[in-house]
Coordinates of N, CA, C and O in Angstrom, one line a residue:
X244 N 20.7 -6.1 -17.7 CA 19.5 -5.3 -18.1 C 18.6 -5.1 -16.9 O 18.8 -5.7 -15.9
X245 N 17.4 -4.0 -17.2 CA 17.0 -3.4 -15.2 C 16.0 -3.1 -16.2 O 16.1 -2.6 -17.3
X246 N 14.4 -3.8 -15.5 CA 13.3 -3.5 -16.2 C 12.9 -2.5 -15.0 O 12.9 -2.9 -13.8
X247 N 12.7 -1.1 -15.2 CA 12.3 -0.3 -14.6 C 11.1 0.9 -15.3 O 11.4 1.6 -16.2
X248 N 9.7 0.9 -14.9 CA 9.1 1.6 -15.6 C 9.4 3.3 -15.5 O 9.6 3.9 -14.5
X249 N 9.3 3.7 -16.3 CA 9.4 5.2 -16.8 C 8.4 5.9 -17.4 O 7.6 5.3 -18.2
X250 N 8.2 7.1 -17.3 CA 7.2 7.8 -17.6 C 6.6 8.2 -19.0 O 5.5 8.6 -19.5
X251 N 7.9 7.8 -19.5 CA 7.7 7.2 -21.1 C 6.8 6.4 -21.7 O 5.8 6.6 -22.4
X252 N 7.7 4.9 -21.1 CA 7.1 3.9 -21.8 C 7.5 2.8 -20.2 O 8.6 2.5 -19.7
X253 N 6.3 2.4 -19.9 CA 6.1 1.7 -18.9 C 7.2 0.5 -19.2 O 7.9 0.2 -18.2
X254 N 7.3 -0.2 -20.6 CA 7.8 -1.6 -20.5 C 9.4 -1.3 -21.1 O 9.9 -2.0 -22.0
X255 N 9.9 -0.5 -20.6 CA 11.7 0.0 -21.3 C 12.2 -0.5 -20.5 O 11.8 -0.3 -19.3
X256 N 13.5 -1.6 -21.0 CA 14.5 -1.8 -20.8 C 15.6 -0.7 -20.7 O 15.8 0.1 -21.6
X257 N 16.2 -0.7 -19.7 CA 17.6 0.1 -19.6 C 18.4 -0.7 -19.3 O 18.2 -1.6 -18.5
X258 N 19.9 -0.5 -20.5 CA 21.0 -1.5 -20.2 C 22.4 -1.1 -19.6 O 23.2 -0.3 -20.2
X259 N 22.6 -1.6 -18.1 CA 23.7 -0.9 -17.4 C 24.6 -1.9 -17.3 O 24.5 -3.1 -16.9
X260 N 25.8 -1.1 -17.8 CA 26.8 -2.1 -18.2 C 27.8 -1.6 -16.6 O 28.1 -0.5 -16.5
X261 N 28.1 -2.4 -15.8 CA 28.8 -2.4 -14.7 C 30.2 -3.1 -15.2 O 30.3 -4.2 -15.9
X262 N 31.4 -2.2 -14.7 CA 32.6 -3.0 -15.1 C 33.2 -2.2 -13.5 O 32.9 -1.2 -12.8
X263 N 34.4 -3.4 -13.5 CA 35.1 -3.4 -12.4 C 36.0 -4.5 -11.7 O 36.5 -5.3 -12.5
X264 N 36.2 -4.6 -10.6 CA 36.7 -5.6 -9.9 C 35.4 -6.5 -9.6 O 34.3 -6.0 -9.2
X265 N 35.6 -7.9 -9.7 CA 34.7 -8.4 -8.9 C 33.6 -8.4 -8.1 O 32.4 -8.6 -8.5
X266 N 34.1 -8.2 -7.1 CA 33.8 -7.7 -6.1 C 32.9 -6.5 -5.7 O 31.9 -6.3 -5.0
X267 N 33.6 -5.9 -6.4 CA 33.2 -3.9 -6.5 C 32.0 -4.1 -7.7 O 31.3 -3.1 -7.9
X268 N 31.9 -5.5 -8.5 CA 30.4 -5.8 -9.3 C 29.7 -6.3 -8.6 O 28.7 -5.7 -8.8
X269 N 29.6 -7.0 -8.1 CA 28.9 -7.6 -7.4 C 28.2 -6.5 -6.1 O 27.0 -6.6 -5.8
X270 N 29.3 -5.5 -5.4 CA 28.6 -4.5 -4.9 C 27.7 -3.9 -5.7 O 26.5 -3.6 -5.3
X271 N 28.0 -3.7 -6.6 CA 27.3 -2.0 -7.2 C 26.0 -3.3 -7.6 O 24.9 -2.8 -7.4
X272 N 25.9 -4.5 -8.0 CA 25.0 -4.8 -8.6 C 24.1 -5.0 -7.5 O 22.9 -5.1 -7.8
X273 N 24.2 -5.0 -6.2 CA 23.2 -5.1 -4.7 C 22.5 -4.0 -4.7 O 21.3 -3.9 -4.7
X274 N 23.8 -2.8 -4.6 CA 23.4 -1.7 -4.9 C 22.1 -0.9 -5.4 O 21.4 0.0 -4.9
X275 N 22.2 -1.8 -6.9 CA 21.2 -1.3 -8.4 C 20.0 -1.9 -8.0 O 18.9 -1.4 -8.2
X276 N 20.2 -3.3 -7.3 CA 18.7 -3.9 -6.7 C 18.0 -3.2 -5.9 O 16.7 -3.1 -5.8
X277 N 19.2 -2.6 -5.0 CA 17.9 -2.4 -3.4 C 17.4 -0.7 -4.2 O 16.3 -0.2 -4.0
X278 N 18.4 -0.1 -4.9 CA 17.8 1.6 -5.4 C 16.4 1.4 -6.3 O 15.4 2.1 -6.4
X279 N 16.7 0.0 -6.7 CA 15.4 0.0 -7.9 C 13.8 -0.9 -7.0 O 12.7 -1.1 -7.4
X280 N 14.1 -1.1 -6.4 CA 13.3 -1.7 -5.1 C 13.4 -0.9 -4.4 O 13.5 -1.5 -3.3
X281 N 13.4 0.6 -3.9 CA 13.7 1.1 -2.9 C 13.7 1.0 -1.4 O 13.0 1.5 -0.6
X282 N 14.6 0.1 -1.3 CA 14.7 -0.4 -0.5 C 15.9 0.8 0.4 O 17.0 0.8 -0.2
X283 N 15.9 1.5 1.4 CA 16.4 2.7 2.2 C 17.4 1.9 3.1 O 16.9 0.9 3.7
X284 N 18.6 2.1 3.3 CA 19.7 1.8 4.4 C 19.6 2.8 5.4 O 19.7 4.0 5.2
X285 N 19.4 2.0 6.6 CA 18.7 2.2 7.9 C 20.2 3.4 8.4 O 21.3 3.0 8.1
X286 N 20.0 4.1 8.7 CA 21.4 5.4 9.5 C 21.1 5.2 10.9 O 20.0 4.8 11.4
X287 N 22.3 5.5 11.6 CA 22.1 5.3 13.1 C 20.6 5.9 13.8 O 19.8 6.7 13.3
X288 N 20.4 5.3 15.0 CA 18.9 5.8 15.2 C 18.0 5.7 14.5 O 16.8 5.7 15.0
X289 N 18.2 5.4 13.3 CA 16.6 5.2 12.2 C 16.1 3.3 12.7 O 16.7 2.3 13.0
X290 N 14.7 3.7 12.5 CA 14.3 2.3 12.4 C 13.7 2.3 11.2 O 13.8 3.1 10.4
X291 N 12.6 0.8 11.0 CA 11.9 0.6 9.9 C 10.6 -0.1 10.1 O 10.8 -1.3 10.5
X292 N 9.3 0.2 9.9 CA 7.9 -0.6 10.2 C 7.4 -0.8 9.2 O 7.2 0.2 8.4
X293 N 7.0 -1.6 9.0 CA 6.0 -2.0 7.7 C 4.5 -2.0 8.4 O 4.1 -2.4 9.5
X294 N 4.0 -1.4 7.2 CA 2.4 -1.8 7.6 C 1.2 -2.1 6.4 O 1.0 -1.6 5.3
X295 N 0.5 -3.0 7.1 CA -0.5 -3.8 5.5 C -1.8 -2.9 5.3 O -2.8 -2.9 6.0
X296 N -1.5 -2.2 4.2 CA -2.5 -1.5 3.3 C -3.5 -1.8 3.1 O -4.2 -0.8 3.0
X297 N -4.2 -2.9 3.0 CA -5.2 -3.4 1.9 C -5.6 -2.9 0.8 O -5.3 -1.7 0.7
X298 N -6.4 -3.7 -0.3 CA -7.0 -3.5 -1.8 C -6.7 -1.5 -1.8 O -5.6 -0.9 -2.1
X299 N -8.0 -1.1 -1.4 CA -7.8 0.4 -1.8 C -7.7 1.6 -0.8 O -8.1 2.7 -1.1
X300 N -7.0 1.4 0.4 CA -6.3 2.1 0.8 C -4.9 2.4 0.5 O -4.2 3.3 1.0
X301 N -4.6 1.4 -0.4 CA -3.3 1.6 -0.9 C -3.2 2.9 -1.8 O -2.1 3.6 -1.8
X302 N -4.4 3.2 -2.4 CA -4.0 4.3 -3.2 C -4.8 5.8 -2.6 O -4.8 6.8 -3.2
X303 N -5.4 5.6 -1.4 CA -5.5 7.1 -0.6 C -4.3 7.6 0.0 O -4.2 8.8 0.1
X304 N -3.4 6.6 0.6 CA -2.5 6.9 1.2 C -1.1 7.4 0.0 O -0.1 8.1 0.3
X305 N -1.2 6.9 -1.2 CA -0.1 7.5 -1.7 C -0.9 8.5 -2.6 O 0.0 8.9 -3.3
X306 N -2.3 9.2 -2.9 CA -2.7 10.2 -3.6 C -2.5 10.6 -4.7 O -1.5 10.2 -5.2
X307 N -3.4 11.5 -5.2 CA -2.5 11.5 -6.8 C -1.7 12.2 -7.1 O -1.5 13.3 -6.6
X308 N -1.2 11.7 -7.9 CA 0.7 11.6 -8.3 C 1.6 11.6 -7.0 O 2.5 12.4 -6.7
X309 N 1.2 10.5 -6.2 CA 1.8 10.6 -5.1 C 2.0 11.5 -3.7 O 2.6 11.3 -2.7
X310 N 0.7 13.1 -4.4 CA 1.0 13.8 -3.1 C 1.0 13.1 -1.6 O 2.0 13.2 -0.9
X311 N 0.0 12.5 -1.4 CA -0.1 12.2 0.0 C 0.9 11.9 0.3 O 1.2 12.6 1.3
X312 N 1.8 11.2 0.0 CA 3.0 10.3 0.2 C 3.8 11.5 0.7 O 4.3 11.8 1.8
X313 N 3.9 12.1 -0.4 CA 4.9 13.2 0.0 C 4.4 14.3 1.2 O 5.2 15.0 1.7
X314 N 3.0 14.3 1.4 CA 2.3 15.3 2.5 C 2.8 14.5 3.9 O 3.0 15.1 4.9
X315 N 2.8 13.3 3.7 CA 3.7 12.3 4.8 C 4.9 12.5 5.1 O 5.2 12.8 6.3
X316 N 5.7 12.2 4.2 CA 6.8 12.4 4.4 C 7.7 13.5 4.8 O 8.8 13.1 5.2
X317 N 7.5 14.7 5.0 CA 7.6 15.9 5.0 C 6.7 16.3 6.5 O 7.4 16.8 7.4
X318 N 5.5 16.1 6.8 CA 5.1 16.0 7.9 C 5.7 15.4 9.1 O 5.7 16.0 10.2
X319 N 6.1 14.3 8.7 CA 7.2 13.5 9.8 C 7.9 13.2 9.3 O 8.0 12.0 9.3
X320 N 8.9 13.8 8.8 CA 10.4 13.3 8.2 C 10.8 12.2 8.5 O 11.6 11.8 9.3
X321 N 9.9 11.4 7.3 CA 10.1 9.9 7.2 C 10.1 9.7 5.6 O 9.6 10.4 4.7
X322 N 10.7 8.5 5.5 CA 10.8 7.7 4.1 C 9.7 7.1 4.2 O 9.5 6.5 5.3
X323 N 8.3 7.0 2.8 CA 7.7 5.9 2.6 C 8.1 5.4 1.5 O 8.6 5.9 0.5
X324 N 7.7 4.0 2.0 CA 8.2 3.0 0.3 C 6.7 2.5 0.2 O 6.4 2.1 1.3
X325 N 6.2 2.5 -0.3 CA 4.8 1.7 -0.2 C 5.3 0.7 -2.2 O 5.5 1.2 -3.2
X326 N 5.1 -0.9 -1.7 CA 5.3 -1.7 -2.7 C 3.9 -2.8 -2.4 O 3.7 -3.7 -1.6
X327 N 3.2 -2.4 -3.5 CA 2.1 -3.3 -3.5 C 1.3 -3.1 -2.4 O 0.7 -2.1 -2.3
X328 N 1.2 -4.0 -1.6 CA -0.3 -3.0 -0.1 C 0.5 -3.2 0.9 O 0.1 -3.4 2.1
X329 N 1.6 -3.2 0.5 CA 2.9 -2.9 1.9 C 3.4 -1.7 1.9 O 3.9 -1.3 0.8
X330 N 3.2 -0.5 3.6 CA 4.3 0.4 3.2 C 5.4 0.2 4.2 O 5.0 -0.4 5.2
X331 N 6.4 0.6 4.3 CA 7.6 0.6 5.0 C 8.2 1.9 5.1 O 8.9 2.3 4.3
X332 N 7.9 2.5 6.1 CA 7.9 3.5 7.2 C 9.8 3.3 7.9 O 10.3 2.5 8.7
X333 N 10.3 4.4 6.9 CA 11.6 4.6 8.0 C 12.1 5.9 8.4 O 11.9 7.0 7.8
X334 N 13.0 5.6 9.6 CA 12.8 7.3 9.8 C 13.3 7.1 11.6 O 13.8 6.0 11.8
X335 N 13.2 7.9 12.6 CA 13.3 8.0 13.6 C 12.2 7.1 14.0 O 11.4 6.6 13.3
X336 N 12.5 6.8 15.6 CA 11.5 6.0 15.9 C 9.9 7.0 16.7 O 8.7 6.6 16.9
X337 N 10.5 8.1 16.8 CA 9.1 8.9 17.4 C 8.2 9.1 15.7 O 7.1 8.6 15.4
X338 N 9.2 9.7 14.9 CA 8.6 9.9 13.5 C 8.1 9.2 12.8 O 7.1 9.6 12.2
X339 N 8.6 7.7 12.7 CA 7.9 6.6 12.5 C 6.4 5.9 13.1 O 5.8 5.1 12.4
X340 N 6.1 6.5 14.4 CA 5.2 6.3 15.2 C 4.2 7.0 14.9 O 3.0 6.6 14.8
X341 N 4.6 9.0 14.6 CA 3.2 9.5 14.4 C 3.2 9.2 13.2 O 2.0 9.3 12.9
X342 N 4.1 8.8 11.9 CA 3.7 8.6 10.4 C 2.7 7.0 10.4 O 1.7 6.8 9.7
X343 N 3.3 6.3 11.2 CA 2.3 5.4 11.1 C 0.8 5.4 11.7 O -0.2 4.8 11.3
X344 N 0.9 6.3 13.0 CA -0.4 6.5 13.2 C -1.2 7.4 12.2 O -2.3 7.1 11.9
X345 N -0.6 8.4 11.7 CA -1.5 9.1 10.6 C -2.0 8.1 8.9 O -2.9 8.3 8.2
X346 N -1.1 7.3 8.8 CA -1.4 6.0 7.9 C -2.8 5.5 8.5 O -3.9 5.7 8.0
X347 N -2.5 4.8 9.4 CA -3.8 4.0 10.1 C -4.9 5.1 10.3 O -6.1 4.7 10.1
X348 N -4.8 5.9 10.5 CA -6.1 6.6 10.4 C -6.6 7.3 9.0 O -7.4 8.3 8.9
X349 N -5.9 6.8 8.0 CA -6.3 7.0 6.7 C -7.0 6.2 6.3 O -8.2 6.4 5.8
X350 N -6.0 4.5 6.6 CA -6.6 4.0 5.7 C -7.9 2.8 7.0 O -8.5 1.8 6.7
X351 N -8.0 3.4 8.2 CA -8.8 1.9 9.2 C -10.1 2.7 8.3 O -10.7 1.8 7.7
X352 N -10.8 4.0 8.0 CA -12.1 3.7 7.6 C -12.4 3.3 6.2 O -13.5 3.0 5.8
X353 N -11.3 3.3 5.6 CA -11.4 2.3 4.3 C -11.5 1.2 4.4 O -12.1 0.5 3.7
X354 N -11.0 0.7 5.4 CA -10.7 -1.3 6.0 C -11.9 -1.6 6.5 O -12.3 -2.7 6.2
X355 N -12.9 -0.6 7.4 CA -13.7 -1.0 7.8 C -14.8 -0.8 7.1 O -15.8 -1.3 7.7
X356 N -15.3 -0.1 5.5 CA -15.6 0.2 4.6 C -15.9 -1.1 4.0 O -16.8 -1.6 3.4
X357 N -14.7 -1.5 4.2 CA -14.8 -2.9 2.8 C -14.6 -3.9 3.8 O -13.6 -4.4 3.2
X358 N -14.8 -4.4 4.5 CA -15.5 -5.4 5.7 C -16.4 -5.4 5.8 O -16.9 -6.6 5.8
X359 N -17.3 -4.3 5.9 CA -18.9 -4.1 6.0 C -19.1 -4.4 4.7 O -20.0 -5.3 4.4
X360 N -18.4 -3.9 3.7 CA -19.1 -4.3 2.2 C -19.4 -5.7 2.3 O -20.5 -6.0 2.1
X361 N -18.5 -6.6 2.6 CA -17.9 -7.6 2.6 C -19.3 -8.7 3.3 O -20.1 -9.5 2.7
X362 N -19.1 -8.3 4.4 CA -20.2 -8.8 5.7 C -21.6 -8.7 4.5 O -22.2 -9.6 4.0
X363 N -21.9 -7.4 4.3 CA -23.3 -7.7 3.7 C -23.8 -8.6 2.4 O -24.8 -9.2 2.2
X364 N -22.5 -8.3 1.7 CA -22.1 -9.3 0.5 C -22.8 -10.7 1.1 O -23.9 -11.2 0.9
X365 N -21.6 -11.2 2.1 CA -21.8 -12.6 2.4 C -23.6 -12.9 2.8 O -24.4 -13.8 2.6
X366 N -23.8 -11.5 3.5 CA -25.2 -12.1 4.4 C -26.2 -11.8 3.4 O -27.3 -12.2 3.7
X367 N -26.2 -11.2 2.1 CA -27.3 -10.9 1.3 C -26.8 -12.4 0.2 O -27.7 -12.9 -0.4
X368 N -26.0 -12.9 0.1 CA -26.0 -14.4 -0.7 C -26.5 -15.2 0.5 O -27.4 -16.0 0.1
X369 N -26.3 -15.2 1.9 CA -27.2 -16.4 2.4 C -28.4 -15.9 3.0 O -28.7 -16.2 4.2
X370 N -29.2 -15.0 2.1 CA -30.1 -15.0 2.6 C -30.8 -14.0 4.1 O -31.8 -13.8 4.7
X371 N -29.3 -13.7 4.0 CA -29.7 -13.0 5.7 C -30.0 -11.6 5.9 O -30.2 -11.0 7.0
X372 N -30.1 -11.1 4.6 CA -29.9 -9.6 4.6 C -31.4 -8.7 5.5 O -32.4 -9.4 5.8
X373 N -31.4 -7.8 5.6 CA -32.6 -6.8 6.5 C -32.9 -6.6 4.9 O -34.0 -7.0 4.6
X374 N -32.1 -6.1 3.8 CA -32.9 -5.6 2.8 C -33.4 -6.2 2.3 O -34.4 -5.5 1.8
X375 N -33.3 -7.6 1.9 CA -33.5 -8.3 0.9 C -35.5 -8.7 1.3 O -35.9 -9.2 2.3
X376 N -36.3 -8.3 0.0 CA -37.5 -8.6 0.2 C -38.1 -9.3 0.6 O -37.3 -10.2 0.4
X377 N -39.2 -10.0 1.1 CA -39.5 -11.3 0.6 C -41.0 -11.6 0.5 O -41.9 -11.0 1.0
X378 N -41.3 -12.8 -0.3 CA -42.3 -13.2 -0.8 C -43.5 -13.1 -0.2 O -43.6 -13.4 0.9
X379 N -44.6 -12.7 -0.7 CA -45.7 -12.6 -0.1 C -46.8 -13.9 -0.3 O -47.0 -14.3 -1.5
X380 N -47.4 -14.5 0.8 CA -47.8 -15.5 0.4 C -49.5 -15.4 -0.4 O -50.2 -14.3 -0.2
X381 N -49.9 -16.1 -1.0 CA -50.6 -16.0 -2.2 C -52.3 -15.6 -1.5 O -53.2 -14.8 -1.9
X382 N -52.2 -16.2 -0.6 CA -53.4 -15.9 0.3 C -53.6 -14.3 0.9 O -54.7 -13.8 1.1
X383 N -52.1 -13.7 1.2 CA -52.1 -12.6 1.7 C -52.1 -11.2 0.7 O -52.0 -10.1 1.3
X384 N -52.1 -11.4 -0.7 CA -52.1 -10.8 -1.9 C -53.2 -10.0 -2.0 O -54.3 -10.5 -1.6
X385 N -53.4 -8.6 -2.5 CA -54.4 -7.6 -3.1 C -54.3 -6.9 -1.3 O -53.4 -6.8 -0.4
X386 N -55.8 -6.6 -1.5 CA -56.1 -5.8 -0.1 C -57.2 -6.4 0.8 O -57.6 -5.9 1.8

């Protein structure tokens, strides 16, 4: 059984009955893993780079319904796999280079977005913020 979601119904089971030699099951069943994980077999010349997404640049870079992904792919004739805030970039090794540099410049002002968020977070809980008001003392009150 292959829990694979579908456009249907997210939680459908499909049941693939593999019969054969041994052997030739055990292939096809590697097989059914890496297609359903898309996981891409590297062809001569091709390489493969992974690169770390974070929280919500994950979903600028694959766009909705996936355009971006595909505005990538086609721009530099490369495979993306993006699984969770990993993507894996394969493809030629020049192609792979400008696809990942146009990645990183998608998502570095989102990373640097939510660092700053982050940084102010921390410094407005200890107190350290520029915005954060503060008390006037009792003597210095009215006009």
């Amino acid at each position: 059984e292959v829990q694979q979601p579908s456009s249907t119904d997210a939680d459908a089971t499909v049941k693939c009955n593999i019969v054969g030699e041994p052997d030739a099951v055990t292939q096809a069943r590697q097989l059914i893993a890496k297609a359903l994980a898309r996981e891409v077999e590297l062809k001569p010349g091709e390489i493969a780079e992974t690169l770390n997404l974070g929280g919500a640049a994950t979903a600028a870079v694959i766009g909705r319904g996936g355009s971006k992904i595909k505005e990538l792919e086609t721009a530099h004739k490369v495979s993306l796999n993006v699984n969770g805030d990993v993507c894996r970039i394969v493809g030629k090794e020049a192609n792979v280079k400008a696809a990942k540099a146009a990645i990183q410049k998608i998502i570095e002002p989102i990373l640097a977005a939510e660092e700053a968020q982050k940084q102010a977070t921390l410094a407005a809980e200890a107190g350290d913020s520029a915005w954060q008001g503060y008390e006037i003392p009792p003597d210095e009150e009215g006009w």
